[in-house]
Amino acid sequence: MKIDERHLIQLAAVVKTGGVTEGAALLGMAQPAVSRTLSMLEKRLGEPLFLKGKRPLQPTPLGRALADHGQVMLAASRKASDTIESFRVGKGGTVRIGGTPFFMDALIAGMVAEFQNQHPDVRVDQSYGYFPDLRAALKADQIDLAICPIDILDEGSGLEFHEILPGRNVVACRVTHPLLLKRRPQPMHLLDYPWVAPPPGSPLLADLRSMLLSFGATEIRIRYTGGSLMSVVNFLKGSDALTVLPHSVVFAQRNEKSITALPVNVPHPQRALGLLKRADAPRMPAVDHFARHVQRGFDNLKHLIKRHEESVVWGL
């Protein structure tokens, strides 16, 4: 015998509240409609659902068993309604983000924590990649949002890019590096030291080669490569090696007092860090909220980074 789930939900509401009027109010229904449902259900089953003459209403064993099933459905229905409402206002769901490793570790991870303090029911799935991989992941619907540096999008790419920070590289070193003792270190002085190469695939690797060529280098003394941001920072702390990093990444390490930027002007990349998404992506309120959170975070960071930059006496 197939029973309409809605009838079981109405039965559960009446059992829960102890009265037809109260049960109808719980469901936002009219009392006569619920009464008709219960009468029809008893007639179809050939069994009473409530004990006669009891107030508040008390279910029979069959009525209790069916009401238990209805209560499960009622709870599931309410949970589904809460999920829909949370999704609509961006308080629930999953945000899938991908980004370049150094930026994600230095800046975005902290912003994710701040976001989840405000939206505890939103899950954030993070992955790493560089622009070609992130572009492919967006098009394959594997991520909702990419956070990466790019120069320009191809026409007809089907992607939207919103800049959050202009590109600026610096030469990074430990805070006790010998070059910091020079009043105005010159580019040629940097060629006397070994270098840490960014991971393969990183645009910073091309930036490093371009920068050293502009300094007159004929070869690069690479002593460490392929590490995570934490391993690069720890390597720099224990050696006289140098590396090229986005200024914002070095800025994010300022409170650790482990690495800093050399006051030497270096060529800056013609690209910017930004948020990348599919132009035809369906609206996802939680993703929109997260994107705005990151945008606000970088709006605040821009002023702090600029102040930090102006506090350094850059070499000529």
JSON list of N, CA and C in Angstrom, two decimals, residues 86-149:
[
{"chain": "A", "resi": 86, "resn": "SER", "atom": "N", "xyz": [19.73, 28.93, 2.94]},
{"chain": "A", "resi": 86, "resn": "SER", "atom": "CA", "xyz": [21.15, 29.20, 3.15]},
{"chain": "A", "resi": 86, "resn": "SER", "atom": "C", "xyz": [21.87, 29.41, 1.82]},
{"chain": "A", "resi": 87, "resn": "PHE", "atom": "N", "xyz": [21.51, 28.58, 0.83]},
{"chain": "A", "resi": 87, "resn": "PHE", "atom": "CA", "xyz": [22.12, 28.72, -0.49]},
{"chain": "A", "resi": 87, "resn": "PHE", "atom": "C", "xyz": [21.77, 30.06, -1.10]},
{"chain": "A", "resi": 88, "resn": "ARG", "atom": "N", "xyz": [20.50, 30.45, -1.00]},
{"chain": "A", "resi": 88, "resn": "ARG", "atom": "CA", "xyz": [20.05, 31.69, -1.62]},
{"chain": "A", "resi": 88, "resn": "ARG", "atom": "C", "xyz": [20.75, 32.91, -1.05]},
{"chain": "A", "resi": 89, "resn": "VAL", "atom": "N", "xyz": [21.03, 32.89, 0.25]},
{"chain": "A", "resi": 89, "resn": "VAL", "atom": "CA", "xyz": [21.66, 34.05, 0.88]},
{"chain": "A", "resi": 89, "resn": "VAL", "atom": "C", "xyz": [23.17, 33.87, 1.03]},
{"chain": "A", "resi": 90, "resn": "GLY", "atom": "N", "xyz": [23.70, 32.75, 0.52]},
{"chain": "A", "resi": 90, "resn": "GLY", "atom": "CA", "xyz": [25.14, 32.56, 0.54]},
{"chain": "A", "resi": 90, "resn": "GLY", "atom": "C", "xyz": [25.71, 32.10, 1.87]},
{"chain": "A", "resi": 91, "resn": "LYS", "atom": "N", "xyz": [24.86, 31.53, 2.74]},
{"chain": "A", "resi": 91, "resn": "LYS", "atom": "CA", "xyz": [25.34, 31.08, 4.05]},
{"chain": "A", "resi": 91, "resn": "LYS", "atom": "C", "xyz": [25.66, 29.60, 4.06]},
{"chain": "A", "resi": 92, "resn": "GLY", "atom": "N", "xyz": [25.41, 28.91, 2.97]},
{"chain": "A", "resi": 92, "resn": "GLY", "atom": "CA", "xyz": [25.70, 27.49, 2.90]},
{"chain": "A", "resi": 92, "resn": "GLY", "atom": "C", "xyz": [26.21, 27.12, 1.52]},
{"chain": "A", "resi": 93, "resn": "GLY", "atom": "N", "xyz": [26.69, 25.90, 1.39]},
{"chain": "A", "resi": 93, "resn": "GLY", "atom": "CA", "xyz": [27.21, 25.43, 0.10]},
{"chain": "A", "resi": 93, "resn": "GLY", "atom": "C", "xyz": [28.71, 25.22, 0.13]},
{"chain": "A", "resi": 94, "resn": "THR", "atom": "N", "xyz": [29.26, 25.03, -1.04]},
{"chain": "A", "resi": 94, "resn": "THR", "atom": "CA", "xyz": [30.70, 24.78, -1.19]},
{"chain": "A", "resi": 94, "resn": "THR", "atom": "C", "xyz": [31.28, 25.78, -2.19]},
{"chain": "A", "resi": 95, "resn": "VAL", "atom": "N", "xyz": [32.44, 26.31, -1.84]},
{"chain": "A", "resi": 95, "resn": "VAL", "atom": "CA", "xyz": [33.18, 27.21, -2.73]},
{"chain": "A", "resi": 95, "resn": "VAL", "atom": "C", "xyz": [34.45, 26.48, -3.14]},
{"chain": "A", "resi": 96, "resn": "ARG", "atom": "N", "xyz": [34.60, 26.26, -4.43]},
{"chain": "A", "resi": 96, "resn": "ARG", "atom": "CA", "xyz": [35.80, 25.56, -4.95]},
{"chain": "A", "resi": 96, "resn": "ARG", "atom": "C", "xyz": [36.74, 26.59, -5.55]},
{"chain": "A", "resi": 97, "resn": "ILE", "atom": "N", "xyz": [37.89, 26.75, -4.95]},
{"chain": "A", "resi": 97, "resn": "ILE", "atom": "CA", "xyz": [38.85, 27.76, -5.43]},
{"chain": "A", "resi": 97, "resn": "ILE", "atom": "C", "xyz": [40.17, 27.09, -5.79]},
{"chain": "A", "resi": 98, "resn": "GLY", "atom": "N", "xyz": [40.84, 27.69, -6.75]},
{"chain": "A", "resi": 98, "resn": "GLY", "atom": "CA", "xyz": [42.17, 27.25, -7.13]},
{"chain": "A", "resi": 98, "resn": "GLY", "atom": "C", "xyz": [43.05, 28.46, -7.29]},
{"chain": "A", "resi": 99, "resn": "GLY", "atom": "N", "xyz": [44.34, 28.29, -7.09]},
{"chain": "A", "resi": 99, "resn": "GLY", "atom": "CA", "xyz": [45.22, 29.45, -7.22]},
{"chain": "A", "resi": 99, "resn": "GLY", "atom": "C", "xyz": [46.68, 29.07, -7.21]},
{"chain": "A", "resi": 100, "resn": "THR", "atom": "N", "xyz": [47.52, 30.07, -7.50]},
{"chain": "A", "resi": 100, "resn": "THR", "atom": "CA", "xyz": [48.96, 29.85, -7.51]},
{"chain": "A", "resi": 100, "resn": "THR", "atom": "C", "xyz": [49.46, 29.64, -6.09]},
{"chain": "A", "resi": 101, "resn": "PRO", "atom": "N", "xyz": [50.38, 28.70, -5.89]},
{"chain": "A", "resi": 101, "resn": "PRO", "atom": "CA", "xyz": [50.75, 28.28, -4.53]},
{"chain": "A", "resi": 101, "resn": "PRO", "atom": "C", "xyz": [51.21, 29.40, -3.60]},
{"chain": "A", "resi": 102, "resn": "PHE", "atom": "N", "xyz": [52.14, 30.25, -4.04]},
{"chain": "A", "resi": 102, "resn": "PHE", "atom": "CA", "xyz": [52.68, 31.26, -3.13]},
{"chain": "A", "resi": 102, "resn": "PHE", "atom": "C", "xyz": [51.61, 32.23, -2.67]},
{"chain": "A", "resi": 103, "resn": "PHE", "atom": "N", "xyz": [50.76, 32.69, -3.59]},
{"chain": "A", "resi": 103, "resn": "PHE", "atom": "CA", "xyz": [49.70, 33.62, -3.20]},
{"chain": "A", "resi": 103, "resn": "PHE", "atom": "C", "xyz": [48.68, 32.93, -2.28]},
{"chain": "A", "resi": 104, "resn": "MET", "atom": "N", "xyz": [48.32, 31.69, -2.60]},
{"chain": "A", "resi": 104, "resn": "MET", "atom": "CA", "xyz": [47.34, 30.98, -1.78]},
{"chain": "A", "resi": 104, "resn": "MET", "atom": "C", "xyz": [47.84, 30.79, -0.36]},
{"chain": "A", "resi": 105, "resn": "ASP", "atom": "N", "xyz": [49.11, 30.39, -0.23]},
{"chain": "A", "resi": 105, "resn": "ASP", "atom": "CA", "xyz": [49.65, 30.13, 1.11]},
{"chain": "A", "resi": 105, "resn": "ASP", "atom": "C", "xyz": [49.86, 31.41, 1.90]},
{"chain": "A", "resi": 106, "resn": "ALA", "atom": "N", "xyz": [50.38, 32.45, 1.24]},
{"chain": "A", "resi": 106, "resn": "ALA", "atom": "CA", "xyz": [50.74, 33.67, 1.95]},
{"chain": "A", "resi": 106, "resn": "ALA", "atom": "C", "xyz": [49.55, 34.55, 2.27]},
{"chain": "A", "resi": 107, "resn": "LEU", "atom": "N", "xyz": [48.57, 34.61, 1.38]},
{"chain": "A", "resi": 107, "resn": "LEU", "atom": "CA", "xyz": [47.51, 35.60, 1.52]},
{"chain": "A", "resi": 107, "resn": "LEU", "atom": "C", "xyz": [46.10, 35.01, 1.58]},
{"chain": "A", "resi": 108, "resn": "ILE", "atom": "N", "xyz": [45.79, 34.08, 0.69]},
{"chain": "A", "resi": 108, "resn": "ILE", "atom": "CA", "xyz": [44.41, 33.62, 0.55]},
{"chain": "A", "resi": 108, "resn": "ILE", "atom": "C", "xyz": [43.98, 32.72, 1.70]},
{"chain": "A", "resi": 109, "resn": "ALA", "atom": "N", "xyz": [44.88, 31.86, 2.19]},
{"chain": "A", "resi": 109, "resn": "ALA", "atom": "CA", "xyz": [44.50, 30.94, 3.27]},
{"chain": "A", "resi": 109, "resn": "ALA", "atom": "C", "xyz": [43.97, 31.69, 4.49]},
{"chain": "A", "resi": 110, "resn": "GLY", "atom": "N", "xyz": [44.61, 32.80, 4.83]},
{"chain": "A", "resi": 110, "resn": "GLY", "atom": "CA", "xyz": [44.13, 33.59, 5.96]},
{"chain": "A", "resi": 110, "resn": "GLY", "atom": "C", "xyz": [42.78, 34.22, 5.69]},
{"chain": "A", "resi": 111, "resn": "MET", "atom": "N", "xyz": [42.55, 34.63, 4.44]},
{"chain": "A", "resi": 111, "resn": "MET", "atom": "CA", "xyz": [41.26, 35.21, 4.08]},
{"chain": "A", "resi": 111, "resn": "MET", "atom": "C", "xyz": [40.16, 34.16, 4.11]},
{"chain": "A", "resi": 112, "resn": "VAL", "atom": "N", "xyz": [40.50, 32.92, 3.77]},
{"chain": "A", "resi": 112, "resn": "VAL", "atom": "CA", "xyz": [39.52, 31.83, 3.84]},
{"chain": "A", "resi": 112, "resn": "VAL", "atom": "C", "xyz": [39.09, 31.64, 5.30]},
{"chain": "A", "resi": 113, "resn": "ALA", "atom": "N", "xyz": [40.06, 31.67, 6.21]},
{"chain": "A", "resi": 113, "resn": "ALA", "atom": "CA", "xyz": [39.74, 31.51, 7.63]},
{"chain": "A", "resi": 113, "resn": "ALA", "atom": "C", "xyz": [38.81, 32.63, 8.11]},
{"chain": "A", "resi": 114, "resn": "GLU", "atom": "N", "xyz": [39.10, 33.87, 7.71]},
{"chain": "A", "resi": 114, "resn": "GLU", "atom": "CA", "xyz": [38.25, 35.00, 8.09]},
{"chain": "A", "resi": 114, "resn": "GLU", "atom": "C", "xyz": [36.84, 34.83, 7.52]},
{"chain": "A", "resi": 115, "resn": "PHE", "atom": "N", "xyz": [36.76, 34.37, 6.27]},
{"chain": "A", "resi": 115, "resn": "PHE", "atom": "CA", "xyz": [35.47, 34.17, 5.62]},
{"chain": "A", "resi": 115, "resn": "PHE", "atom": "C", "xyz": [34.65, 33.12, 6.36]},
{"chain": "A", "resi": 116, "resn": "GLN", "atom": "N", "xyz": [35.29, 32.03, 6.76]},
{"chain": "A", "resi": 116, "resn": "GLN", "atom": "CA", "xyz": [34.55, 30.96, 7.41]},
{"chain": "A", "resi": 116, "resn": "GLN", "atom": "C", "xyz": [34.16, 31.32, 8.84]},
{"chain": "A", "resi": 117, "resn": "ASN", "atom": "N", "xyz": [34.86, 32.25, 9.45]},
{"chain": "A", "resi": 117, "resn": "ASN", "atom": "CA", "xyz": [34.41, 32.75, 10.75]},
{"chain": "A", "resi": 117, "resn": "ASN", "atom": "C", "xyz": [33.06, 33.44, 10.61]},
{"chain": "A", "resi": 118, "resn": "GLN", "atom": "N", "xyz": [32.81, 34.06, 9.45]},
{"chain": "A", "resi": 118, "resn": "GLN", "atom": "CA", "xyz": [31.55, 34.74, 9.20]},
{"chain": "A", "resi": 118, "resn": "GLN", "atom": "C", "xyz": [30.51, 33.82, 8.55]},
{"chain": "A", "resi": 119, "resn": "HIS", "atom": "N", "xyz": [30.99, 32.78, 7.85]},
{"chain": "A", "resi": 119, "resn": "HIS", "atom": "CA", "xyz": [30.09, 31.85, 7.15]},
{"chain": "A", "resi": 119, "resn": "HIS", "atom": "C", "xyz": [30.49, 30.42, 7.52]},
{"chain": "A", "resi": 120, "resn": "PRO", "atom": "N", "xyz": [30.22, 30.01, 8.77]},
{"chain": "A", "resi": 120, "resn": "PRO", "atom": "CA", "xyz": [30.71, 28.70, 9.23]},
{"chain": "A", "resi": 120, "resn": "PRO", "atom": "C", "xyz": [30.13, 27.50, 8.51]},
{"chain": "A", "resi": 121, "resn": "ASP", "atom": "N", "xyz": [29.01, 27.68, 7.81]},
{"chain": "A", "resi": 121, "resn": "ASP", "atom": "CA", "xyz": [28.39, 26.54, 7.13]},
{"chain": "A", "resi": 121, "resn": "ASP", "atom": "C", "xyz": [28.81, 26.42, 5.67]},
{"chain": "A", "resi": 122, "resn": "VAL", "atom": "N", "xyz": [29.70, 27.29, 5.23]},
{"chain": "A", "resi": 122, "resn": "VAL", "atom": "CA", "xyz": [30.22, 27.23, 3.86]},
{"chain": "A", "resi": 122, "resn": "VAL", "atom": "C", "xyz": [31.53, 26.45, 3.88]},
{"chain": "A", "resi": 123, "resn": "ARG", "atom": "N", "xyz": [31.61, 25.45, 3.02]},
{"chain": "A", "resi": 123, "resn": "ARG", "atom": "CA", "xyz": [32.85, 24.67, 2.90]},
{"chain": "A", "resi": 123, "resn": "ARG", "atom": "C", "xyz": [33.68, 25.25, 1.76]},
{"chain": "A", "resi": 124, "resn": "VAL", "atom": "N", "xyz": [35.00, 25.34, 1.97]},
{"chain": "A", "resi": 124, "resn": "VAL", "atom": "CA", "xyz": [35.90, 25.83, 0.94]},
{"chain": "A", "resi": 124, "resn": "VAL", "atom": "C", "xyz": [36.87, 24.71, 0.56]},
{"chain": "A", "resi": 125, "resn": "ASP", "atom": "N", "xyz": [36.84, 24.32, -0.70]},
{"chain": "A", "resi": 125, "resn": "ASP", "atom": "CA", "xyz": [37.79, 23.33, -1.24]},
{"chain": "A", "resi": 125, "resn": "ASP", "atom": "C", "xyz": [38.83, 24.07, -2.05]},
{"chain": "A", "resi": 126, "resn": "GLN", "atom": "N", "xyz": [40.10, 23.96, -1.64]},
{"chain": "A", "resi": 126, "resn": "GLN", "atom": "CA", "xyz": [41.18, 24.68, -2.31]},
{"chain": "A", "resi": 126, "resn": "GLN", "atom": "C", "xyz": [42.11, 23.74, -3.05]},
{"chain": "A", "resi": 127, "resn": "SER", "atom": "N", "xyz": [42.56, 24.19, -4.21]},
{"chain": "A", "resi": 127, "resn": "SER", "atom": "CA", "xyz": [43.55, 23.43, -4.97]},
{"chain": "A", "resi": 127, "resn": "SER", "atom": "C", "xyz": [44.58, 24.40, -5.52]},
{"chain": "A", "resi": 128, "resn": "TYR", "atom": "N", "xyz": [45.71, 23.86, -5.97]},
{"chain": "A", "resi": 128, "resn": "TYR", "atom": "CA", "xyz": [46.80, 24.68, -6.50]},
{"chain": "A", "resi": 128, "resn": "TYR", "atom": "C", "xyz": [46.92, 24.52, -8.01]},
{"chain": "A", "resi": 129, "resn": "GLY", "atom": "N", "xyz": [47.47, 25.54, -8.63]},
{"chain": "A", "resi": 129, "resn": "GLY", "atom": "CA", "xyz": [47.73, 25.46, -10.05]},
{"chain": "A", "resi": 129, "resn": "GLY", "atom": "C", "xyz": [48.17, 26.80, -10.58]},
{"chain": "A", "resi": 130, "resn": "TYR", "atom": "N", "xyz": [48.72, 26.78, -11.80]},
{"chain": "A", "resi": 130, "resn": "TYR", "atom": "CA", "xyz": [49.07, 28.02, -12.49]},
{"chain": "A", "resi": 130, "resn": "TYR", "atom": "C", "xyz": [48.04, 28.27, -13.59]},
{"chain": "A", "resi": 131, "resn": "PHE", "atom": "N", "xyz": [48.13, 29.41, -14.24]},
{"chain": "A", "resi": 131, "resn": "PHE", "atom": "CA", "xyz": [47.07, 29.86, -15.12]},
{"chain": "A", "resi": 131, "resn": "PHE", "atom": "C", "xyz": [46.56, 28.80, -16.10]},
{"chain": "A", "resi": 132, "resn": "PRO", "atom": "N", "xyz": [47.41, 28.10, -16.85]},
{"chain": "A", "resi": 132, "resn": "PRO", "atom": "CA", "xyz": [46.88, 27.10, -17.81]},
{"chain": "A", "resi": 132, "resn": "PRO", "atom": "C", "xyz": [46.04, 26.02, -17.13]},
{"chain": "A", "resi": 133, "resn": "ASP", "atom": "N", "xyz": [46.52, 25.55, -15.95]},
{"chain": "A", "resi": 133, "resn": "ASP", "atom": "CA", "xyz": [45.77, 24.51, -15.24]},
{"chain": "A", "resi": 133, "resn": "ASP", "atom": "C", "xyz": [44.47, 25.06, -14.67]},
{"chain": "A", "resi": 134, "resn": "LEU", "atom": "N", "xyz": [44.52, 26.27, -14.15]},
{"chain": "A", "resi": 134, "resn": "LEU", "atom": "CA", "xyz": [43.32, 26.87, -13.56]},
{"chain": "A", "resi": 134, "resn": "LEU", "atom": "C", "xyz": [42.27, 27.17, -14.62]},
{"chain": "A", "resi": 135, "resn": "ARG", "atom": "N", "xyz": [42.73, 27.64, -15.77]},
{"chain": "A", "resi": 135, "resn": "ARG", "atom": "CA", "xyz": [41.81, 27.90, -16.88]},
{"chain": "A", "resi": 135, "resn": "ARG", "atom": "C", "xyz": [41.09, 26.62, -17.29]},
{"chain": "A", "resi": 136, "resn": "ALA", "atom": "N", "xyz": [41.85, 25.54, -17.39]},
{"chain": "A", "resi": 136, "resn": "ALA", "atom": "CA", "xyz": [41.25, 24.25, -17.76]},
{"chain": "A", "resi": 136, "resn": "ALA", "atom": "C", "xyz": [40.28, 23.77, -16.68]},
{"chain": "A", "resi": 137, "resn": "ALA", "atom": "N", "xyz": [40.62, 23.98, -15.41]},
{"chain": "A", "resi": 137, "resn": "ALA", "atom": "CA", "xyz": [39.75, 23.55, -14.31]},
{"chain": "A", "resi": 137, "resn": "ALA", "atom": "C", "xyz": [38.45, 24.34, -14.31]},
{"chain": "A", "resi": 138, "resn": "LEU", "atom": "N", "xyz": [38.52, 25.62, -14.62]},
{"chain": "A", "resi": 138, "resn": "LEU", "atom": "CA", "xyz": [37.30, 26.43, -14.70]},
{"chain": "A", "resi": 138, "resn": "LEU", "atom": "C", "xyz": [36.39, 25.94, -15.81]},
{"chain": "A", "resi": 139, "resn": "LYS", "atom": "N", "xyz": [36.96, 25.69, -16.96]},
{"chain": "A", "resi": 139, "resn": "LYS", "atom": "CA", "xyz": [36.16, 25.26, -18.11]},
{"chain": "A", "resi": 139, "resn": "LYS", "atom": "C", "xyz": [35.58, 23.87, -17.91]},
{"chain": "A", "resi": 140, "resn": "ALA", "atom": "N", "xyz": [36.27, 23.04, -17.11]},
{"chain": "A", "resi": 140, "resn": "ALA", "atom": "CA", "xyz": [35.78, 21.69, -16.84]},
{"chain": "A", "resi": 140, "resn": "ALA", "atom": "C", "xyz": [34.85, 21.66, -15.62]},
{"chain": "A", "resi": 141, "resn": "ASP", "atom": "N", "xyz": [34.54, 22.83, -15.07]},
{"chain": "A", "resi": 141, "resn": "ASP", "atom": "CA", "xyz": [33.67, 22.96, -13.89]},
{"chain": "A", "resi": 141, "resn": "ASP", "atom": "C", "xyz": [34.23, 22.19, -12.70]},
{"chain": "A", "resi": 142, "resn": "GLN", "atom": "N", "xyz": [35.55, 22.23, -12.54]},
{"chain": "A", "resi": 142, "resn": "GLN", "atom": "CA", "xyz": [36.19, 21.60, -11.39]},
{"chain": "A", "resi": 142, "resn": "GLN", "atom": "C", "xyz": [36.41, 22.60, -10.26]},
{"chain": "A", "resi": 143, "resn": "ILE", "atom": "N", "xyz": [36.46, 23.88, -10.60]},
{"chain": "A", "resi": 143, "resn": "ILE", "atom": "CA", "xyz": [36.56, 24.95, -9.60]},
{"chain": "A", "resi": 143, "resn": "ILE", "atom": "C", "xyz": [35.59, 26.06, -9.98]},
{"chain": "A", "resi": 144, "resn": "ASP", "atom": "N", "xyz": [35.19, 26.86, -8.99]},
{"chain": "A", "resi": 144, "resn": "ASP", "atom": "CA", "xyz": [34.28, 27.97, -9.23]},
{"chain": "A", "resi": 144, "resn": "ASP", "atom": "C", "xyz": [35.03, 29.28, -9.46]},
{"chain": "A", "resi": 145, "resn": "LEU", "atom": "N", "xyz": [36.22, 29.38, -8.87]},
{"chain": "A", "resi": 145, "resn": "LEU", "atom": "CA", "xyz": [36.94, 30.64, -8.86]},
{"chain": "A", "resi": 145, "resn": "LEU", "atom": "C", "xyz": [38.43, 30.36, -8.85]},
{"chain": "A", "resi": 146, "resn": "ALA", "atom": "N", "xyz": [39.17, 31.10, -9.69]},
{"chain": "A", "resi": 146, "resn": "ALA", "atom": "CA", "xyz": [40.63, 31.00, -9.70]},
{"chain": "A", "resi": 146, "resn": "ALA", "atom": "C", "xyz": [41.21, 32.33, -9.22]},
{"chain": "A", "resi": 147, "resn": "ILE", "atom": "N", "xyz": [42.28, 32.25, -8.45]},
{"chain": "A", "resi": 147, "resn": "ILE", "atom": "CA", "xyz": [42.97, 33.45, -7.96]},
{"chain": "A", "resi": 147, "resn": "ILE", "atom": "C", "xyz": [44.40, 33.34, -8.44]},
{"chain": "A", "resi": 148, "resn": "CYS", "atom": "N", "xyz": [44.73, 34.14, -9.46]},
{"chain": "A", "resi": 148, "resn": "CYS", "atom": "CA", "xyz": [46.03, 33.97, -10.09]},
{"chain": "A", "resi": 148, "resn": "CYS", "atom": "C", "xyz": [46.45, 35.25, -10.82]},
{"chain": "A", "resi": 149, "resn": "PRO", "atom": "N", "xyz": [47.75, 35.38, -11.10]},
{"chain": "A", "resi": 149, "resn": "PRO", "atom": "CA", "xyz": [48.21, 36.52, -11.88]},
{"chain": "A", "resi": 149, "resn": "PRO", "atom": "C", "xyz": [48.16, 36.19, -13.38]}
]
